[in-house]
Tab-separated table of C-alpha atoms in Angstrom:
chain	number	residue	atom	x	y	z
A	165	UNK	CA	144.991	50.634	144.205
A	166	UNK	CA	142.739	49.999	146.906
A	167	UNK	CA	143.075	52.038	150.454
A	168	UNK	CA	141.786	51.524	153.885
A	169	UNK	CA	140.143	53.971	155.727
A	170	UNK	CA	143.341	54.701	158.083
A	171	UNK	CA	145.384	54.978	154.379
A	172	UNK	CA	142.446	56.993	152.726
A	173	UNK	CA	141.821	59.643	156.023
A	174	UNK	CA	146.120	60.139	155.143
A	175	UNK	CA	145.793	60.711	151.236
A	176	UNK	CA	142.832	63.395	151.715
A	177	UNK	CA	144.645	65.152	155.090
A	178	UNK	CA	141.104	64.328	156.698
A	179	UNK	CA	140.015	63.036	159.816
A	180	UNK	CA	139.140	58.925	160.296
A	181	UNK	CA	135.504	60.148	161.757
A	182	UNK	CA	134.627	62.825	158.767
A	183	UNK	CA	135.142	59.676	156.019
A	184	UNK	CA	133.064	57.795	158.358
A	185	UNK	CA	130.863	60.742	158.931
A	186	UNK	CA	130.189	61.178	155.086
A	187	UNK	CA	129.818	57.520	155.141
A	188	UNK	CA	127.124	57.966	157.523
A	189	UNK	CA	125.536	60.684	156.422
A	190	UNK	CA	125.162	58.854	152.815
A	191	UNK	CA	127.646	60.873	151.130
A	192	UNK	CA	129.643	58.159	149.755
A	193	UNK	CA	127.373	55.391	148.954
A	194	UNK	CA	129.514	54.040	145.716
A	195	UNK	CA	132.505	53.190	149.003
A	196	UNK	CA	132.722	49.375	148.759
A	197	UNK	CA	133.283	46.858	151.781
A	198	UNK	CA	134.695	43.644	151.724
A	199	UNK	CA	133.005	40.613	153.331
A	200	UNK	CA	134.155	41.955	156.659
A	201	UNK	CA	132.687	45.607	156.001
A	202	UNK	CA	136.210	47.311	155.969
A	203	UNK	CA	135.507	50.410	153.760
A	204	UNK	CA	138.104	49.646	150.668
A	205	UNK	CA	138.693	53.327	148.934
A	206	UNK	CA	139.597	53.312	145.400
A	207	UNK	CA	141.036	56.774	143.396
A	208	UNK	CA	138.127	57.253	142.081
A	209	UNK	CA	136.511	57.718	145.758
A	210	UNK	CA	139.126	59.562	146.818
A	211	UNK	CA	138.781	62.295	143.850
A	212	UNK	CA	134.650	61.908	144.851
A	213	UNK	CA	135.307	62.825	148.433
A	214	UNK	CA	137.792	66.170	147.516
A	215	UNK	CA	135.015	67.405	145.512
A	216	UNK	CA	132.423	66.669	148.893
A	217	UNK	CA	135.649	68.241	150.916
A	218	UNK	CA	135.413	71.659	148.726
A	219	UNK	CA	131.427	71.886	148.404
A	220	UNK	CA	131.679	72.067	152.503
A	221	UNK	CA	134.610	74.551	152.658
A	222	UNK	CA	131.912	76.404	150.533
A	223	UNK	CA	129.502	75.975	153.613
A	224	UNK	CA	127.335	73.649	151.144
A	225	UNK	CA	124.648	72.207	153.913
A	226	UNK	CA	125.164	68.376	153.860
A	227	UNK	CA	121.061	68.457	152.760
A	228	UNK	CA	122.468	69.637	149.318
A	229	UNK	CA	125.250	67.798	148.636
A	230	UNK	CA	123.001	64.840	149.410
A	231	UNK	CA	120.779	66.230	146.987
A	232	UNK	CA	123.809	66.630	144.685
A	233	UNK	CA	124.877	63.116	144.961
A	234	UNK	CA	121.173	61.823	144.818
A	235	UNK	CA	120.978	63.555	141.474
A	236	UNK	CA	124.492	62.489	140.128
A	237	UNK	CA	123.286	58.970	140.965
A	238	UNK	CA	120.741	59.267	138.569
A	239	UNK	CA	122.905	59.640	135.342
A	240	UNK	CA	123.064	62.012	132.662
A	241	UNK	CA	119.655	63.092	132.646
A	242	UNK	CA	119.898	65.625	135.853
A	243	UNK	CA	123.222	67.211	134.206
A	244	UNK	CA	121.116	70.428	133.770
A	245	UNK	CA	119.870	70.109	137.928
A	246	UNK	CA	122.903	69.534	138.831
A	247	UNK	CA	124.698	72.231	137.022
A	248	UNK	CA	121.743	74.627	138.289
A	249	UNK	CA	122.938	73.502	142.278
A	250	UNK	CA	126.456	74.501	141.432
A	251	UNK	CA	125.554	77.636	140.063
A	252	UNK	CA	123.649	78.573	142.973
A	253	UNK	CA	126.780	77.841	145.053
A	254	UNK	CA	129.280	79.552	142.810
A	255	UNK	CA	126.804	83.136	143.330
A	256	UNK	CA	126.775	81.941	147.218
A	257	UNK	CA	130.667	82.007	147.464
A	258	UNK	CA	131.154	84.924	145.277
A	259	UNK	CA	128.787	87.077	147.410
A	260	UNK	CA	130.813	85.284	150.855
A	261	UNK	CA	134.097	86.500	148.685
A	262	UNK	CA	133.180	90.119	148.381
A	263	UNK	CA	132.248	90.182	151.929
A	264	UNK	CA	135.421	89.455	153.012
A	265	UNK	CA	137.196	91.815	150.426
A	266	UNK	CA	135.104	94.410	151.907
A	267	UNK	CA	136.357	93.557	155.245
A	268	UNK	CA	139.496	93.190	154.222
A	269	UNK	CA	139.195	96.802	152.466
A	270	UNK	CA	137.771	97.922	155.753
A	271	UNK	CA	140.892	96.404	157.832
A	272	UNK	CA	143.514	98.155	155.284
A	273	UNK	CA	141.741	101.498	155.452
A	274	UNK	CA	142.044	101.262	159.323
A	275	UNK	CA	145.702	99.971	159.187
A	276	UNK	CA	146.577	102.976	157.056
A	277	UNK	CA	144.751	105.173	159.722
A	278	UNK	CA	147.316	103.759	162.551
A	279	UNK	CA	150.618	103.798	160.810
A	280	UNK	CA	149.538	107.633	160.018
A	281	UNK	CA	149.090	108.168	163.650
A	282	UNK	CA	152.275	106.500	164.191
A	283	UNK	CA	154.327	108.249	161.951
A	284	UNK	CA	152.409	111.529	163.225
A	285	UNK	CA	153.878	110.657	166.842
A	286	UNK	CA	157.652	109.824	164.946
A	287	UNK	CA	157.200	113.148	163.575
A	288	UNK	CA	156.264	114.772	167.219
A	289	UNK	CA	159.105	113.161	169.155
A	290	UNK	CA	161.224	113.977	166.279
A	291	UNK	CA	160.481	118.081	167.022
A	292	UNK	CA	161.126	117.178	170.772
A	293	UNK	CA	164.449	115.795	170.438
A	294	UNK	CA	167.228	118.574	169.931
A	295	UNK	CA	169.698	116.313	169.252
């Protein structure tokens, strides 16, 4: 099954101007056009462009998913560079993971600090009240 862009923007829960941004940016190059140049998106693309939709929730600068795609265009033989980019990016997000659960560990510590001083001031009014 063949999609248009409207169809294809749908499917992946993306924006019209970030498939023709990728498009663009030469992020998508296997996309064919009919003789009109209407983008015609197969599965196939669609799966492609999830996988260029995670590497930038990863923050992956569009440089290196270029360089990603430049190397999967060349076949089998820069399996080993390409595996070597994702690795990089798999230590990146870990490290951006354990940031956040830090923070996150921060946040809790400091909630736990404020429901203590709440129940501190339940305890107080409690004493005050002679009912």
């Amino acid at each position: 099954m063949k999609y248009l862009i409207k169809e294809a923007a749908e499917k992946l829960n993306v924006s019209i101007h970030t498939l023709r941004y990728y498009d663009k940016e030469g992020l998508t190059p296997f996309i064919k056009k009919d003789e009109n140049g209407v983008r015609k998106y197969t599965e196939e693309d669609l799966e492609w462009i999830r996988l260029l939709i995670s590497l930038r929730d990863i923050d992956m600068p569009i440089s290196n998913i270029r360089e990603y795609i430049n190397l999967f265009l060349q076949g089998d033989k820069t399996i080993e560079q390409r595996r070597e980019l994702m690795i990089r990016y798999r230590d990146y997000v870990r490290k951006k993971v354990q940031g956040i659960m830090s923070n996150l560990e921060l946040a809790s510590k400091k909630l736990c600090q404020y429901d203590e001083a709440i129940a501190d001031l339940i305890d107080d009014e409690d004493l005050l009240n002679l009912k």
